CSV table of C-alpha atoms in Angstrom, one decimal:
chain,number,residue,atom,x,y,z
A,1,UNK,CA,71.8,108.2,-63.0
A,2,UNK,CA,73.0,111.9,-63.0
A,3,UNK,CA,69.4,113.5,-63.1
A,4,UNK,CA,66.1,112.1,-62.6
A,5,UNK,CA,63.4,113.4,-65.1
A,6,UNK,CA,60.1,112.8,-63.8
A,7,UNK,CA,58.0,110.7,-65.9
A,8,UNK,CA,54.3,110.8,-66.4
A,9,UNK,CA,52.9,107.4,-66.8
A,10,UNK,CA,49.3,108.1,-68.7
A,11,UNK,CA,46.9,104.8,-67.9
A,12,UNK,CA,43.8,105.3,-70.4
A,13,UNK,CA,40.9,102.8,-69.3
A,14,UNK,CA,38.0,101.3,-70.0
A,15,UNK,CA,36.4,98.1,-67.4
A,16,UNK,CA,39.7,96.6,-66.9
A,17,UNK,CA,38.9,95.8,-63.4
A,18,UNK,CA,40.3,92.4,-63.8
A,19,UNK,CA,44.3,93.4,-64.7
A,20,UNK,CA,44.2,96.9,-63.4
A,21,UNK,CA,46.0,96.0,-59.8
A,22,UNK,CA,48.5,94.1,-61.5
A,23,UNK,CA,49.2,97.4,-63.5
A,24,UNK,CA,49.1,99.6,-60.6
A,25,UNK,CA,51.0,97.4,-58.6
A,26,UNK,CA,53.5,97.2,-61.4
A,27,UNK,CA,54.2,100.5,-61.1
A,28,UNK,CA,54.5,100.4,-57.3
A,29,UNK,CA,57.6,97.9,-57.9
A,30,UNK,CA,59.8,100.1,-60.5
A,31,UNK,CA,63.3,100.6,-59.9
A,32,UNK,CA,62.7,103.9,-60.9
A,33,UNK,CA,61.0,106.1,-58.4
A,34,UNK,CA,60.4,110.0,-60.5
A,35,UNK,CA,57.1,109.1,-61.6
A,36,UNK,CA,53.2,110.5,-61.7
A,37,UNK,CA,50.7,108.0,-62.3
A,38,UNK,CA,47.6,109.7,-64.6
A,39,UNK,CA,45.3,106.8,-64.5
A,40,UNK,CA,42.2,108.7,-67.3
A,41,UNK,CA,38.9,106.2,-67.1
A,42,UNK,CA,37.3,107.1,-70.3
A,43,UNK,CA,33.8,106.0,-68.5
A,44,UNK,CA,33.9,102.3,-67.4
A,45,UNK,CA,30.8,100.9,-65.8
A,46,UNK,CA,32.7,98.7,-63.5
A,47,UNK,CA,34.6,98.9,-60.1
A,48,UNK,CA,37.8,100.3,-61.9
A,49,UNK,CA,37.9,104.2,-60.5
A,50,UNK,CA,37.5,102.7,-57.5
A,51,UNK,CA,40.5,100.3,-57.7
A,52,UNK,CA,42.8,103.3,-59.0
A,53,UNK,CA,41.6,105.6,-55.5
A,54,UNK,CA,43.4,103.2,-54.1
A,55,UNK,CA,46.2,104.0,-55.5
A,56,UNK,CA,49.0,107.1,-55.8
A,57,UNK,CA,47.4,108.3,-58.9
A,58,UNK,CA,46.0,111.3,-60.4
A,59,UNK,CA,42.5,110.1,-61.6
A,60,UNK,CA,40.6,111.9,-64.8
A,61,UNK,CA,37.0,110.7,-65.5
A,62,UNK,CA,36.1,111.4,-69.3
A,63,UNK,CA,33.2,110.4,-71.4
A,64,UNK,CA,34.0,107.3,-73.2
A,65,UNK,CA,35.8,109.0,-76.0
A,66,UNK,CA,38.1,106.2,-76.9
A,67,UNK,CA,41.7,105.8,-76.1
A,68,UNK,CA,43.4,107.8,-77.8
A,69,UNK,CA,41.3,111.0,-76.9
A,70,UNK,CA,42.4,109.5,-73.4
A,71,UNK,CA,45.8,109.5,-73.9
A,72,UNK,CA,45.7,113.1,-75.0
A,73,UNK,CA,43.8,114.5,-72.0
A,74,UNK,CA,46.7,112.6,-70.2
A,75,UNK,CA,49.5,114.0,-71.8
A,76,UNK,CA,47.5,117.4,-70.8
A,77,UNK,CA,47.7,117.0,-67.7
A,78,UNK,CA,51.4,115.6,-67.4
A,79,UNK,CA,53.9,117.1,-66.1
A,80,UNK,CA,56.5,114.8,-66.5
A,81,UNK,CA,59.0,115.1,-69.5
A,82,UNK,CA,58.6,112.1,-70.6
A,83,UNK,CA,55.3,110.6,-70.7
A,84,UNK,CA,55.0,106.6,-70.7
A,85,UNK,CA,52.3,105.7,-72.4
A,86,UNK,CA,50.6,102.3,-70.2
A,87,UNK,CA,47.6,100.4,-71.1
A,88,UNK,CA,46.1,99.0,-67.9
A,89,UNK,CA,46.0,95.5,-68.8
A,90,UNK,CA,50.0,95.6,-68.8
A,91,UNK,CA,51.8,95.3,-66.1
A,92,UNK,CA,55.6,96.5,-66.2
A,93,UNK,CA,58.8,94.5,-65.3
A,94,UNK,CA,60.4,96.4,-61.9
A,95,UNK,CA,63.2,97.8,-64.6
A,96,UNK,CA,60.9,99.0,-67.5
A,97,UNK,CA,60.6,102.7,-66.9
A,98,UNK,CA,64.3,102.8,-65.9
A,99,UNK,CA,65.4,101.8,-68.7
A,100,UNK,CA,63.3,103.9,-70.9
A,101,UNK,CA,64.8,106.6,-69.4
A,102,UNK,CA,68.1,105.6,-69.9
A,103,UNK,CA,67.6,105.1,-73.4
A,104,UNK,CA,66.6,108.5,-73.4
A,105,UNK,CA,69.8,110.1,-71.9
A,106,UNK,CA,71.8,107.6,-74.2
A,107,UNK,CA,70.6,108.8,-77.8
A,108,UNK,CA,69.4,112.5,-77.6
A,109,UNK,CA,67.9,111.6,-81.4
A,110,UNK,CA,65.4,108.9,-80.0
A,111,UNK,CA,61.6,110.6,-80.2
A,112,UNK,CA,60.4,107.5,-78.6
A,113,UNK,CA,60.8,104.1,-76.9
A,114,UNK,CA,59.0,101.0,-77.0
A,115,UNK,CA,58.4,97.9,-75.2
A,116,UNK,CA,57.5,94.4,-75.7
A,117,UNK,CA,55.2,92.1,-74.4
A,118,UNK,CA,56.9,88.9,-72.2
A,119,UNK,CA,56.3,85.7,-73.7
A,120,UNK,CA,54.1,84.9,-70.8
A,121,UNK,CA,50.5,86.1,-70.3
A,122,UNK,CA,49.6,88.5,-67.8
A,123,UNK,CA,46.3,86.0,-67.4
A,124,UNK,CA,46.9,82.9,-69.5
A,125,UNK,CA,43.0,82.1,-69.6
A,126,UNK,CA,42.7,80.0,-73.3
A,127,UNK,CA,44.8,78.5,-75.8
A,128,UNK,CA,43.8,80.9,-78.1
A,129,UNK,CA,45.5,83.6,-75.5
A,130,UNK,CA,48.8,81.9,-75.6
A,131,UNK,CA,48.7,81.0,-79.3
A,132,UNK,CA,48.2,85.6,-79.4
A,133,UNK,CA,51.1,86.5,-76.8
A,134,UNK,CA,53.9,84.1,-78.3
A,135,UNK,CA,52.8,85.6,-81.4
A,136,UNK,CA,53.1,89.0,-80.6
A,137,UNK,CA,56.3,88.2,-78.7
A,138,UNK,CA,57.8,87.0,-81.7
A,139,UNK,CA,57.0,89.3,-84.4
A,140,UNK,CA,57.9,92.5,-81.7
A,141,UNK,CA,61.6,90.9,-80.5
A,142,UNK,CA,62.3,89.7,-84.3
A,143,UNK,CA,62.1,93.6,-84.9
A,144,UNK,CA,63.6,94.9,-82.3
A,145,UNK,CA,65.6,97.8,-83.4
A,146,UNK,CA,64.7,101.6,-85.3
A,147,UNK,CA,61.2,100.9,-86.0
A,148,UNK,CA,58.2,103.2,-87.4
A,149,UNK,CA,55.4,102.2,-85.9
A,150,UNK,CA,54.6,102.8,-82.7
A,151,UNK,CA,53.3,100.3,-79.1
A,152,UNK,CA,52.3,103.3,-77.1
A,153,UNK,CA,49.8,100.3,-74.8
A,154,UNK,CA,53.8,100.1,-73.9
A,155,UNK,CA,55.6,102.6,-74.7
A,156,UNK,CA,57.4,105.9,-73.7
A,157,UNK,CA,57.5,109.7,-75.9
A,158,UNK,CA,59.2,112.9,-75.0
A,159,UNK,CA,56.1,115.4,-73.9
A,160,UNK,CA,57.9,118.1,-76.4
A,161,UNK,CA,57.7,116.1,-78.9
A,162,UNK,CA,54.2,114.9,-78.4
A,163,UNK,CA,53.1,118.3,-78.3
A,164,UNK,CA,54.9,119.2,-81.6
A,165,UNK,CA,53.4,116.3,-83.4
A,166,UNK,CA,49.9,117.7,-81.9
A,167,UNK,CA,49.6,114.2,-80.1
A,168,UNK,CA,47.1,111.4,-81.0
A,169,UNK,CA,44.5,111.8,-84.5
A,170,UNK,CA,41.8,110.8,-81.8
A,171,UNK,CA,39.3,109.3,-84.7
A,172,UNK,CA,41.7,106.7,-84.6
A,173,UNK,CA,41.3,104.3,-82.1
A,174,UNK,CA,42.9,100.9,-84.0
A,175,UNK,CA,45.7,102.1,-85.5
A,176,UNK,CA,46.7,105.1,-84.1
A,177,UNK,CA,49.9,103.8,-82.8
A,178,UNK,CA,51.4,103.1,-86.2
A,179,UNK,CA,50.1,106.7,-87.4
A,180,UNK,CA,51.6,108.3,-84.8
A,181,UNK,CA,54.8,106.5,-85.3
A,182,UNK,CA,55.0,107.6,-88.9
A,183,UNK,CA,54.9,111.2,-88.3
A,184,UNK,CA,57.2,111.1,-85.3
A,185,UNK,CA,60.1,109.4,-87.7
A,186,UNK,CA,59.6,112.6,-90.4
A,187,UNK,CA,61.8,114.2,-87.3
A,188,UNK,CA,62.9,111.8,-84.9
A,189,UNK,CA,63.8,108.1,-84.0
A,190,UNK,CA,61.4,105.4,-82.5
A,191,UNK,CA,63.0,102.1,-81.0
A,192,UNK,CA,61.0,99.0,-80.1
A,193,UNK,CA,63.6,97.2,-77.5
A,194,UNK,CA,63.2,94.4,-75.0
A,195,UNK,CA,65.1,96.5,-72.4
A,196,UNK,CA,61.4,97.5,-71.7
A,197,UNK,CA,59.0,94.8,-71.3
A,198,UNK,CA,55.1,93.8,-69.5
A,199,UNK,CA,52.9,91.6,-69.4
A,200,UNK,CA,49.9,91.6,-71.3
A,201,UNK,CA,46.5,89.9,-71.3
A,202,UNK,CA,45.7,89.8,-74.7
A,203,UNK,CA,42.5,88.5,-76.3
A,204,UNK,CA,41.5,85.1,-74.9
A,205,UNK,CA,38.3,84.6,-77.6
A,206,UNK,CA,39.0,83.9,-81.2
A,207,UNK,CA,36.1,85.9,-82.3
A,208,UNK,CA,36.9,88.9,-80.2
A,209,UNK,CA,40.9,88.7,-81.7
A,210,UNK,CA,39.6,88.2,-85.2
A,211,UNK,CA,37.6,90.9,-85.2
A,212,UNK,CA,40.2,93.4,-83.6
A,213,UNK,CA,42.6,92.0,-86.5
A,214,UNK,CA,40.0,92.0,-89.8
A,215,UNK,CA,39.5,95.9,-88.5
A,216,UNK,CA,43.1,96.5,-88.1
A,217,UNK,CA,43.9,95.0,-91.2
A,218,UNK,CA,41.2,97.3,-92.5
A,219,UNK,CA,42.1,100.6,-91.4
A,220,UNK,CA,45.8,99.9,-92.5
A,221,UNK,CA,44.6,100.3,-96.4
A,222,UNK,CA,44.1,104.3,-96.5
A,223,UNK,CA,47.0,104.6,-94.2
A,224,UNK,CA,49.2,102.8,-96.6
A,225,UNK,CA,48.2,104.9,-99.3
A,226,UNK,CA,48.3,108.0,-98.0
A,227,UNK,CA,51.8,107.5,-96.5
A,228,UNK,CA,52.9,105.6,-99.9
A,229,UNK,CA,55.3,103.1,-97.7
A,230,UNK,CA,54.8,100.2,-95.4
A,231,UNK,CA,56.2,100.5,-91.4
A,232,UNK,CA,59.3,99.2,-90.5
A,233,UNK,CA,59.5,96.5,-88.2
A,234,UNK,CA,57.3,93.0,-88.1
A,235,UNK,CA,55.9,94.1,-91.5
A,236,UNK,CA,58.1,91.9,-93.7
A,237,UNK,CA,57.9,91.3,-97.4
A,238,UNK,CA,57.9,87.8,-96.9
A,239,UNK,CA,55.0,88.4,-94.3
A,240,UNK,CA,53.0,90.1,-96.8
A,241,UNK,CA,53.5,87.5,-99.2
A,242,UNK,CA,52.9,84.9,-96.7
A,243,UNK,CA,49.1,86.5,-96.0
A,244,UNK,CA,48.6,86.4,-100.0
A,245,UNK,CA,49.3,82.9,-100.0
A,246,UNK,CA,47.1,82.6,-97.4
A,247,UNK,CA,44.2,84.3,-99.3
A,248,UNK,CA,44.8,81.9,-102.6
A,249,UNK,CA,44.5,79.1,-100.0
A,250,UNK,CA,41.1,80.8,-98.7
A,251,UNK,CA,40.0,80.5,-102.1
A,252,UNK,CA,41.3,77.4,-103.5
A,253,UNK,CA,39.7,75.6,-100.2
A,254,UNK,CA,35.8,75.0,-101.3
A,255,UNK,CA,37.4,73.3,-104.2
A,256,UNK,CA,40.0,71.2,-102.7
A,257,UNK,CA,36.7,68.7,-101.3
A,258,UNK,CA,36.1,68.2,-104.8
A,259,UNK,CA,39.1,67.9,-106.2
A,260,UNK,CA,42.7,66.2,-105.8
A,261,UNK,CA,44.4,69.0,-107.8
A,262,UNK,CA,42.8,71.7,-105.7
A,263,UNK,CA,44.0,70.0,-102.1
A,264,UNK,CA,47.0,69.7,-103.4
A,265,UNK,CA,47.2,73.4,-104.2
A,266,UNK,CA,45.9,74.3,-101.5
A,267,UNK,CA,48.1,72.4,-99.3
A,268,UNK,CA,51.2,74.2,-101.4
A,269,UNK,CA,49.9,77.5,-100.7
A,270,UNK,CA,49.7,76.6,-96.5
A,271,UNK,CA,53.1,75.6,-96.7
A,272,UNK,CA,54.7,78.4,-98.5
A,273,UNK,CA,52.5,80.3,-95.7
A,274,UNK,CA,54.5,78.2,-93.5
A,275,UNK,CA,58.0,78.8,-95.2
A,276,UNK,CA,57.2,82.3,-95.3
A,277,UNK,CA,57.5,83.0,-91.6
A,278,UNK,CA,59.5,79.6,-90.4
A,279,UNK,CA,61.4,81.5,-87.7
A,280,UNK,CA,58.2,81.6,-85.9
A,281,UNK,CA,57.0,78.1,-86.1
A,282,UNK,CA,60.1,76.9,-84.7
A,283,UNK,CA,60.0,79.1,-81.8
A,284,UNK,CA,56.6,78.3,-80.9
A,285,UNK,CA,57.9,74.3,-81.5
A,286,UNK,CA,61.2,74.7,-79.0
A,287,UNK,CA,58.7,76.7,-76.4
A,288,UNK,CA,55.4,74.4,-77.0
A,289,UNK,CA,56.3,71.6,-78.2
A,290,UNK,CA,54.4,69.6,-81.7
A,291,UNK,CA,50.8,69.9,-80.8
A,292,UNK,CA,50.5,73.3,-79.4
A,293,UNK,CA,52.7,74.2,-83.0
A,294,UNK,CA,49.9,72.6,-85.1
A,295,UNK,CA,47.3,74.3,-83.0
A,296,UNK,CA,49.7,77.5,-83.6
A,297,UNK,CA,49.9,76.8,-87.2
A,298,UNK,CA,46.0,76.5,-87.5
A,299,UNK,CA,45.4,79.5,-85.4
A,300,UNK,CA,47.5,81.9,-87.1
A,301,UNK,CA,46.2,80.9,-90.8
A,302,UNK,CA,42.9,81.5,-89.3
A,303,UNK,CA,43.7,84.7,-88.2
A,304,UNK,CA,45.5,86.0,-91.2
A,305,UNK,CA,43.0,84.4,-93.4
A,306,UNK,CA,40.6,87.4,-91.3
A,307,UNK,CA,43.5,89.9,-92.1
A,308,UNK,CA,43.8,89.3,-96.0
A,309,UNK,CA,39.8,90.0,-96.2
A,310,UNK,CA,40.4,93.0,-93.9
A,311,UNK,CA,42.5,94.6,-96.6
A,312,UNK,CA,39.9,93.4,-99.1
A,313,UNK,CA,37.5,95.0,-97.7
A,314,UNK,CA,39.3,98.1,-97.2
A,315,UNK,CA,40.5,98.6,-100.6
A,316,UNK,CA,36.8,98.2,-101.8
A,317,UNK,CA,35.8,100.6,-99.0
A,318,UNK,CA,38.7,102.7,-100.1
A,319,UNK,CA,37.9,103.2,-103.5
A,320,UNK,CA,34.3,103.7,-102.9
A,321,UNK,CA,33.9,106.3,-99.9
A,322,UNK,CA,35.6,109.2,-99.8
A,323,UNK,CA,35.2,109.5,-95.6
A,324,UNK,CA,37.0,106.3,-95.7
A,325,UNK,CA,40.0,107.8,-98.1
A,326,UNK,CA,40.5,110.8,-96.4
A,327,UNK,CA,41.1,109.0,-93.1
A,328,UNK,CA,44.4,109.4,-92.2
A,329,UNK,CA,45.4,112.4,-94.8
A,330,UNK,CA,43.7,114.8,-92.7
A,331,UNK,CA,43.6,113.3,-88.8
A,332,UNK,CA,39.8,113.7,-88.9
C-alpha cells in the first residue's frame, strides 16, 4: 500500500463488559497498523471504562445519550480520515480495516464501506442467537454490493464526508444507519462487502430481539414516507410480500382451530412465506441440518409476525401524531 491513511476507529458503548476485550483485542490483531482507537462510553454502570484503560485507546465518558450522539462526539474527536465506525460487541477479522482501506483507494466514488457479520457468533449463548446471526449473515452477503442503507456497528465513512452530511440525526437511535445511508447515496456510493467482516453477539433472548425488531420495523414507516423509496439491499420485494403473507397468516390463525378451511389457508400463506425467501431456508438446511431449519423456519415467522405489526403500528402512529411524522423529515 502506497500511503497509509490513518484511521479512527470510533467504539460507542454502553455495559458491554462481556465482548468488549474481544473487540479491543480485535483491533490489536489488524493487519493494518495506522489506526486510533476512540472508545466513547456513553455512561455504562459496569467495569467497561475500566477494561478500555487497558487498552491503546482514547477514552470519552458522555452522559448516556445514545449511540449515535456517541458516534458523533467520536467522529469529533477523530483525527483519522477515515473513521470506522465499531460497535463493541464486534470483534474484527485481522484483515477488516485493511481492506476497507483498500476499497477506499480503489473507487475514489465510494462514501462508505460496510461489513458483514461471520456466520459464527461472537458468543453463541442460545438457539435463538444462532437462528439471529445466520440470519443476518444471509440477508447482508445475499446483498452484497452498492447498497443504501448503512451497518455503521461495522462499518467505515470518509471523515469529509461525515462532516458534510452533518453526521448522525442523534434522535435516532434504531435506524439511524439506514438514514444515514440515504443521504450519503444523494452524493456518494455505499458498499456492503464481505471483504470486511466481525463477529457479533447478537440478541440471545427472543423477547429482547422482538422487541429491537417490532421498534425497527416501527421507525421504518415515516422514513419510508418521507424518502418515498425503500433501501437497497436485503429489502426485497419478495421479502416484503413474504412479511404480508405472514400477517394474513397472523390473522387467519385463531380461526384455523376451528376450522379446516382456515388451517389450510393458513398453512398456504406459511408456505408462500416460505417460497418467498427459499434461498435462506436452504442455507440454514446445508449449514444446520432439518431440525435447527424448522426451528429456523418457526423463529423467523415469529419474528416477522413482530415486524408486520411494527409497521401497523407505525402507520397508525403515523397518521395520527405529527412528532411521529415529522421524524426523519427534519433530523429532530
Amino acid at each position: 500500500m502506497d500511503t497509509l491513511p490513518l484511521v479512527s476507529v470510533v467504539i460507542p458503548n454502553y455495559n458491554y463488559s462481556k465482548t468488549l476485550p474481544k473487540c479491543l483485542d480485535s483491533l490489536m490483531n489488524q493487519s493494518y497498523k495506522s489506526i486510533e482507537i476512540i472508545f466513547v462510553d456513553d455512561g455504562s454502570t459496569d467495569n467497561s471504562v475500566e477494561i478500555a484503560s487497558a487498552y491503546p485507546c482514547r477514552i470519552i465518558q458522555t452522559k448516556n445519550n445514545g449511540v449515535s450522539a456517541a458516534r458523533n462526539t467520536g467522529v469529533a474527536n477523530a483525527l483519522g480520515e477515515i473513521v470506522f465506525f465499531l460497535d463493541s460487541d464486534v470483534a474484527l477479522f485481522p484483515d477488516a480495516i485493511e481492506n476497507t482501506v483498500l476499497e477506499f483507494q480503489k473507487d475514489p466514488s465510494l462514501g462508505s464501506v460496510c461489513g458483514i457479520y461471520a456466520k459464527e457468533a461472537l458468543f453463541n449463548d442460545s438457539l435463538v442467537e444462532e437462528y439471529r446471526t445466520l440470519q443476518g449473515y444471509y440477508w447482508r452477503i445475499s446483498s452484497e454490493g452498492y447498497v443504501t442503507a448503512g451497518f455503521f456497528s461495522l462499518g467505515a465513512v470518509k471523515k469529509s464526508v461525515f462532516n458534510e452530511l452533518g453526521g448522525f440525526y442523534e434522535n435516532l437511535n434504531n435506524s439511524e444507519d439506514i438514514e444515514f445511508g440515504h443521504r450519503l447515496n444523494l452524493n456518494y456510493k455505499l458498499l456492503l462487502t464481505r471483504k470486511v467482516m466481525g463477529n457479533h453477539d447478537d440478541e440471545h433472548e427472543l423477547r429482547q430481539l422482538a422487541r429491537k425488531m417490532h421498534e425497527r420495523a416501527r421507525q421504518r414507516v415515516p422514513f419510508y414516507f418521507h424518502r418515498k423509496k425503500f433501501t437497497k439491499g436485503f429489502e426485497t420485494p419478495l421479502r416484503g410480500i413474504g412479511m404480508l403473507f405472514v400477517g394474513m397468516s397472523n390473522v387467519l390463525l385463531p380461526f384455523s382451530f376451528f376450522s379446516p378451511l382456515f388451517l389450510l389457508l393458513f398453512l398456504g400463506c406459511l408456505l408462500l412465506f416460505i417460497v418467498s425467501d427459499f434461498g435462506q431456508y436452504t442455507f440454514v438446511l446445508k449449514e444446520k441440518g432439518f431440525f435447527f431449519t424448522l426451528f429456523f423456519i418457526g423463529t423467523h415467522w415469529i419474528i416477522t409476525s413482530v415486524c408486520f405489526w411494527g409497521f401497523v403500528r407505525g402507520f397508525l402512529e403515523f397518521f395520527t401524531s405529527r412528532k411521529f411524522r415529522l421524524k426523519y423529515k427534519y433530523g429532530e
